[in-house]
């Protein structure tokens, strides 16, 4: 690394830290004020799943040897090692049938620029529209879990377990076999959320992700309620 790049790197790290301290101080002040003003009054909101923000993903599977995709918001990591992701999927969806057919699937993360096509995939079924040609498809280690080149990050999974008796949706748990990231979206060897710009979702609609507000496993170290 040249000395200029190194100095630039140190300056940028310093700027990020200054920025964080400023945001953190503002958040601390707001939180302390809300505590002083008394705890917020609560209203029952029922049983609808309101676990905001939902991630917005595009799940892919081959159905009858052809790629098909569906938009999925019910997705989350459920195990660290080996990496496992659980999906809540309706059994009637074409992609779900493909998952059951091949025991493999992909999870693709669209970015903000892909919000329209992501919505399109979520309101049109492969029963009536052709979704295999919407993107440049590619395959990885599993050979039969189609992934989307245009998405910055793709995860290919092998089905570990399915649960079919919980209600309107099935649970599909997939073991992560490999993750692929566009080189433009990697910083210091890690996938960079600020470059990926993933989409999030609440029942109202789609949202972009916000600012970096603090280092995990660090900013809480000196927290003191008083
Ligand atoms: C924002 C959004 C989120 C969605 N999340 C889910 C979900 O978590 N689970 C699910 O089964 N369907 C979900 N859907 C619906 C499917 O994406 C949709 O029914 C899709 O057309 C199914 O396509 P397919 O039949 O070609 O597989 C979602 C749709 C949208 C627009």
Short mmCIF file of C-alpha atoms and ligand atoms in Angstrom, two decimals:
data_model
loop_
_atom_site.label_atom_id
_atom_site.label_comp_id
_atom_site.label_asym_id
_atom_site.label_seq_id
_atom_site.Cartn_x
_atom_site.Cartn_y
_atom_site.Cartn_z
CA UNK A 1 0.00 0.00 0.00
CA UNK A 2 1.48 3.38 -0.95
CA UNK A 3 1.95 5.97 1.80
CA UNK A 4 -0.67 8.30 0.21
CA UNK A 5 -3.31 5.57 0.16
CA UNK A 6 -2.41 4.62 3.74
CA UNK A 7 -2.77 8.25 4.95
CA UNK A 8 -6.07 8.56 3.05
CA UNK A 9 -7.22 5.32 4.70
CA UNK A 10 -6.35 6.65 8.20
CA UNK A 11 -8.16 9.94 7.51
CA UNK A 12 -11.29 8.15 6.25
CA UNK A 13 -11.37 5.85 9.31
CA UNK A 14 -11.02 8.93 11.54
CA UNK A 15 -13.91 10.63 9.68
CA UNK A 16 -16.13 7.57 10.09
CA UNK A 17 -15.36 7.52 13.84
CA UNK A 18 -16.17 11.25 14.22
CA UNK A 19 -19.41 10.72 12.32
CA UNK A 20 -20.36 7.74 14.53
CA UNK A 21 -19.67 9.58 17.77
CA UNK A 22 -21.87 12.44 16.60
CA UNK A 23 -24.77 10.12 15.66
CA UNK A 24 -24.35 8.04 18.82
CA UNK A 25 -24.44 11.15 21.03
CA UNK A 26 -27.65 12.29 19.33
CA UNK A 27 -29.23 8.82 19.79
CA UNK A 28 -28.13 8.71 23.45
CA UNK A 29 -29.68 12.13 24.07
CA UNK A 30 -32.96 11.09 22.45
CA UNK A 31 -33.07 7.86 24.44
CA UNK A 32 -32.29 9.60 27.74
CA UNK A 33 -34.99 12.20 27.03
CA UNK A 34 -37.59 9.50 26.29
CA UNK A 35 -36.72 7.74 29.57
CA UNK A 36 -37.12 11.01 31.51
CA UNK A 37 -40.47 11.71 29.86
CA UNK A 38 -41.77 8.31 30.96
CA UNK A 39 -42.18 5.01 29.13
CA UNK A 40 -44.34 5.04 26.05
CA UNK A 41 -47.92 3.96 26.31
CA UNK A 42 -48.60 0.62 24.56
CA UNK A 43 -51.47 -0.51 22.34
CA UNK A 44 -52.17 -4.14 21.41
CA UNK A 45 -51.51 -4.71 17.70
CA UNK A 46 -52.66 -8.32 17.32
CA UNK A 47 -50.85 -11.37 16.01
CA UNK A 48 -49.82 -10.23 12.54
CA UNK A 49 -46.06 -10.70 12.19
CA UNK A 50 -44.56 -7.24 12.58
CA UNK A 51 -40.89 -8.06 12.83
CA UNK A 52 -39.49 -5.02 11.11
CA UNK A 53 -37.58 -4.69 8.98
CA UNK A 54 -38.09 -7.78 6.85
CA UNK A 55 -35.28 -8.44 4.39
CA UNK A 56 -36.32 -8.39 0.75
CA UNK A 57 -34.93 -11.41 -1.04
CA UNK A 58 -35.54 -13.17 -4.32
CA UNK A 59 -35.60 -16.91 -3.86
CA UNK A 60 -34.77 -19.03 -6.88
CA UNK A 61 -35.31 -22.68 -7.73
CA UNK A 62 -35.49 -24.71 -10.87
CA UNK A 63 -38.98 -25.92 -11.63
CA UNK A 64 -39.22 -28.52 -14.36
CA UNK A 65 -35.57 -27.77 -15.24
CA UNK A 66 -36.19 -24.01 -15.67
CA UNK A 67 -35.27 -21.15 -13.28
CA UNK A 68 -38.16 -19.56 -11.40
CA UNK A 69 -38.06 -16.79 -8.82
CA UNK A 70 -40.30 -15.43 -6.06
CA UNK A 71 -39.94 -12.45 -3.74
CA UNK A 72 -39.60 -13.51 -0.12
CA UNK A 73 -39.72 -11.32 2.97
CA UNK A 74 -40.06 -14.15 5.48
CA UNK A 75 -36.39 -15.08 5.60
CA UNK A 76 -33.86 -15.17 8.40
CA UNK A 77 -30.65 -16.73 9.64
CA UNK A 78 -31.35 -19.49 12.16
CA UNK A 79 -27.93 -21.05 12.70
CA UNK A 80 -24.36 -19.80 12.60
CA UNK A 81 -22.34 -22.96 12.08
CA UNK A 82 -23.20 -24.49 9.72
CA UNK A 83 -24.94 -21.41 8.32
CA UNK A 84 -28.68 -22.05 8.02
CA UNK A 85 -31.44 -19.82 6.71
CA UNK A 86 -35.17 -20.42 7.21
CA UNK A 87 -37.86 -19.27 4.78
CA UNK A 88 -41.62 -19.03 5.25
CA UNK A 89 -43.04 -20.08 1.88
CA UNK A 90 -46.47 -20.85 0.51
CA UNK A 91 -46.55 -24.42 -0.85
CA UNK A 92 -48.61 -23.34 -3.87
CA UNK A 93 -45.89 -21.08 -5.28
CA UNK A 94 -44.12 -22.45 -8.32
CA UNK A 95 -40.73 -21.72 -6.74
CA UNK A 96 -41.69 -23.68 -3.62
CA UNK A 97 -42.57 -26.64 -5.82
CA UNK A 98 -39.14 -26.27 -7.42
CA UNK A 99 -37.50 -26.25 -3.98
CA UNK A 100 -39.28 -29.50 -3.10
CA UNK A 101 -38.41 -30.98 -6.50
CA UNK A 102 -34.64 -30.34 -6.32
CA UNK A 103 -34.01 -29.91 -2.56
CA UNK A 104 -31.98 -26.81 -3.42
CA UNK A 105 -32.65 -23.08 -3.74
CA UNK A 106 -30.92 -19.73 -3.90
CA UNK A 107 -31.43 -16.50 -1.98
CA UNK A 108 -30.59 -13.41 -4.01
CA UNK A 109 -30.36 -9.93 -2.54
CA UNK A 110 -31.64 -7.24 -4.89
CA UNK A 111 -30.47 -3.68 -4.32
CA UNK A 112 -32.50 -0.47 -4.36
CA UNK A 113 -32.16 -0.17 -8.12
CA UNK A 114 -33.97 -3.49 -8.54
CA UNK A 115 -37.03 -2.60 -6.47
CA UNK A 116 -39.51 -2.59 -9.40
CA UNK A 117 -38.49 -5.96 -10.82
CA UNK A 118 -38.45 -7.36 -7.27
CA UNK A 119 -42.06 -6.30 -6.78
CA UNK A 120 -42.98 -7.69 -10.21
CA UNK A 121 -41.60 -11.10 -9.22
CA UNK A 122 -43.64 -10.94 -6.02
CA UNK A 123 -46.96 -10.20 -7.73
CA UNK A 124 -46.66 -12.50 -10.73
CA UNK A 125 -46.47 -16.27 -10.51
CA UNK A 126 -44.53 -18.52 -12.82
CA UNK A 127 -47.94 -20.10 -13.46
CA UNK A 128 -48.80 -17.12 -15.67
CA UNK A 129 -45.57 -15.26 -16.50
CA UNK A 130 -42.16 -16.36 -17.71
CA UNK A 131 -39.62 -15.31 -15.07
CA UNK A 132 -36.62 -17.34 -16.25
CA UNK A 133 -35.55 -14.66 -18.74
CA UNK A 134 -35.85 -11.63 -16.47
CA UNK A 135 -32.19 -11.93 -15.43
CA UNK A 136 -28.92 -13.47 -16.38
CA UNK A 137 -29.07 -16.76 -14.49
CA UNK A 138 -25.99 -18.53 -13.21
CA UNK A 139 -25.31 -21.72 -11.28
CA UNK A 140 -22.76 -22.47 -8.58
CA UNK A 141 -21.57 -25.47 -6.68
CA UNK A 142 -24.98 -27.13 -6.46
CA UNK A 143 -25.53 -26.95 -10.24
CA UNK A 144 -29.32 -26.73 -9.92
CA UNK A 145 -30.04 -23.68 -7.72
CA UNK A 146 -30.41 -20.79 -10.20
CA UNK A 147 -28.95 -17.45 -9.10
CA UNK A 148 -29.32 -13.91 -10.41
CA UNK A 149 -26.19 -12.24 -11.82
CA UNK A 150 -27.70 -8.75 -11.41
CA UNK A 151 -28.10 -9.16 -7.62
CA UNK A 152 -25.00 -8.06 -5.64
CA UNK A 153 -25.16 -11.06 -3.29
CA UNK A 154 -26.35 -14.63 -3.85
CA UNK A 155 -26.50 -17.54 -1.44
CA UNK A 156 -26.99 -21.12 -2.58
CA UNK A 157 -28.59 -23.55 -0.17
CA UNK A 158 -29.35 -27.22 0.12
CA UNK A 159 -32.62 -28.05 1.87
CA UNK A 160 -31.87 -29.31 5.37
CA UNK A 161 -35.41 -29.66 6.67
CA UNK A 162 -38.97 -28.65 5.83
CA UNK A 163 -41.92 -28.19 8.19
CA UNK A 164 -45.38 -28.37 6.67
CA UNK A 165 -47.87 -28.24 9.52
CA UNK A 166 -47.65 -24.74 10.95
CA UNK A 167 -50.37 -22.91 9.02
CA UNK A 168 -50.55 -20.85 5.85
CA UNK A 169 -46.86 -21.30 5.01
CA UNK A 170 -44.23 -24.01 5.09
CA UNK A 171 -40.85 -23.55 6.71
CA UNK A 172 -37.89 -24.43 4.54
CA UNK A 173 -34.54 -24.52 6.29
CA UNK A 174 -31.58 -24.41 3.95
CA UNK A 175 -27.94 -25.03 4.72
CA UNK A 176 -25.69 -22.44 3.10
CA UNK A 177 -23.40 -24.16 0.62
CA UNK A 178 -21.76 -21.05 -0.84
CA UNK A 179 -22.16 -17.28 -1.00
CA UNK A 180 -21.27 -15.16 -4.02
CA UNK A 181 -20.73 -11.39 -3.98
CA UNK A 182 -19.99 -9.00 -6.82
CA UNK A 183 -16.44 -7.71 -6.38
CA UNK A 184 -17.74 -4.11 -6.42
CA UNK A 185 -19.65 -4.84 -3.20
CA UNK A 186 -16.75 -6.07 -1.09
CA UNK A 187 -14.65 -3.90 1.26
CA UNK A 188 -11.64 -5.34 3.10
CA UNK A 189 -12.77 -8.88 2.32
CA UNK A 190 -16.32 -8.48 3.68
CA UNK A 191 -19.64 -7.87 1.95
CA UNK A 192 -20.29 -4.16 2.43
CA UNK A 193 -23.92 -3.37 3.24
CA UNK A 194 -23.38 0.29 2.31
CA UNK A 195 -22.36 -0.76 -1.19
CA UNK A 196 -24.97 -3.50 -1.57
CA UNK A 197 -27.83 -1.17 -0.56
CA UNK A 198 -30.27 -4.02 0.19
CA UNK A 199 -34.01 -3.38 0.28
CA UNK A 200 -36.05 -3.83 3.43
CA UNK A 201 -39.80 -4.19 3.78
CA UNK A 202 -42.62 -3.35 6.17
CA UNK A 203 -46.27 -4.04 5.40
CA UNK A 204 -46.47 -0.50 4.03
CA UNK A 205 -43.78 -1.00 1.41
CA UNK A 206 -40.11 -1.02 0.54
CA UNK A 207 -37.39 0.93 2.33
CA UNK A 208 -33.73 1.50 1.77
CA UNK A 209 -31.28 0.70 4.56
CA UNK A 210 -30.08 3.54 6.77
CA UNK A 211 -26.74 4.77 8.08
CA UNK A 212 -24.05 2.96 10.00
CA UNK A 213 -24.68 3.89 13.63
CA UNK A 214 -22.15 1.95 15.65
CA UNK A 215 -19.82 -1.01 15.94
CA UNK A 216 -21.49 -4.21 17.13
CA UNK A 217 -20.09 -5.87 20.26
CA UNK A 218 -18.37 -2.58 21.06
CA UNK A 219 -20.56 0.50 21.51
CA UNK A 220 -22.50 -1.14 24.35
CA UNK A 221 -19.40 -2.00 26.36
CA UNK A 222 -19.49 1.12 28.54
CA UNK A 223 -23.26 1.53 28.67
CA UNK A 224 -24.47 2.74 32.02
CA UNK A 225 -28.19 3.33 32.62
CA UNK A 226 -27.46 6.14 35.07
C1 LIG B 1 -42.79 -7.82 -0.87
C2 LIG B 1 -43.25 -9.25 -1.04
C3 LIG B 1 -42.89 -10.19 -0.10
C4 LIG B 1 -43.31 -11.51 -0.23
N1 LIG B 1 -42.94 -12.42 0.72
C5 LIG B 1 -43.36 -13.70 0.61
C6 LIG B 1 -42.98 -14.65 1.60
O1 LIG B 1 -42.24 -14.35 2.53
N2 LIG B 1 -43.44 -15.93 1.46
C7 LIG B 1 -44.23 -16.32 0.40
O2 LIG B 1 -44.61 -17.49 0.31
N3 LIG B 1 -44.61 -15.42 -0.55
C8 LIG B 1 -44.18 -14.14 -0.48
N4 LIG B 1 -44.53 -13.23 -1.43
C9 LIG B 1 -45.40 -13.66 -2.54
C10 LIG B 1 -44.65 -14.37 -3.68
O3 LIG B 1 -43.45 -13.72 -4.01
C11 LIG B 1 -45.58 -14.38 -4.92
O4 LIG B 1 -46.77 -15.07 -4.63
C12 LIG B 1 -44.91 -14.90 -6.17
O5 LIG B 1 -45.65 -14.46 -7.27
C13 LIG B 1 -44.79 -16.42 -6.23
O6 LIG B 1 -44.21 -16.73 -7.47
P1 LIG B 1 -44.13 -18.20 -8.08
O7 LIG B 1 -45.50 -18.81 -8.03
O8 LIG B 1 -43.66 -17.97 -9.49
O9 LIG B 1 -43.15 -18.96 -7.27
C14 LIG B 1 -44.12 -11.90 -1.34
C15 LIG B 1 -44.47 -10.94 -2.29
C16 LIG B 1 -44.04 -9.63 -2.15
C17 LIG B 1 -44.43 -8.60 -3.18
#
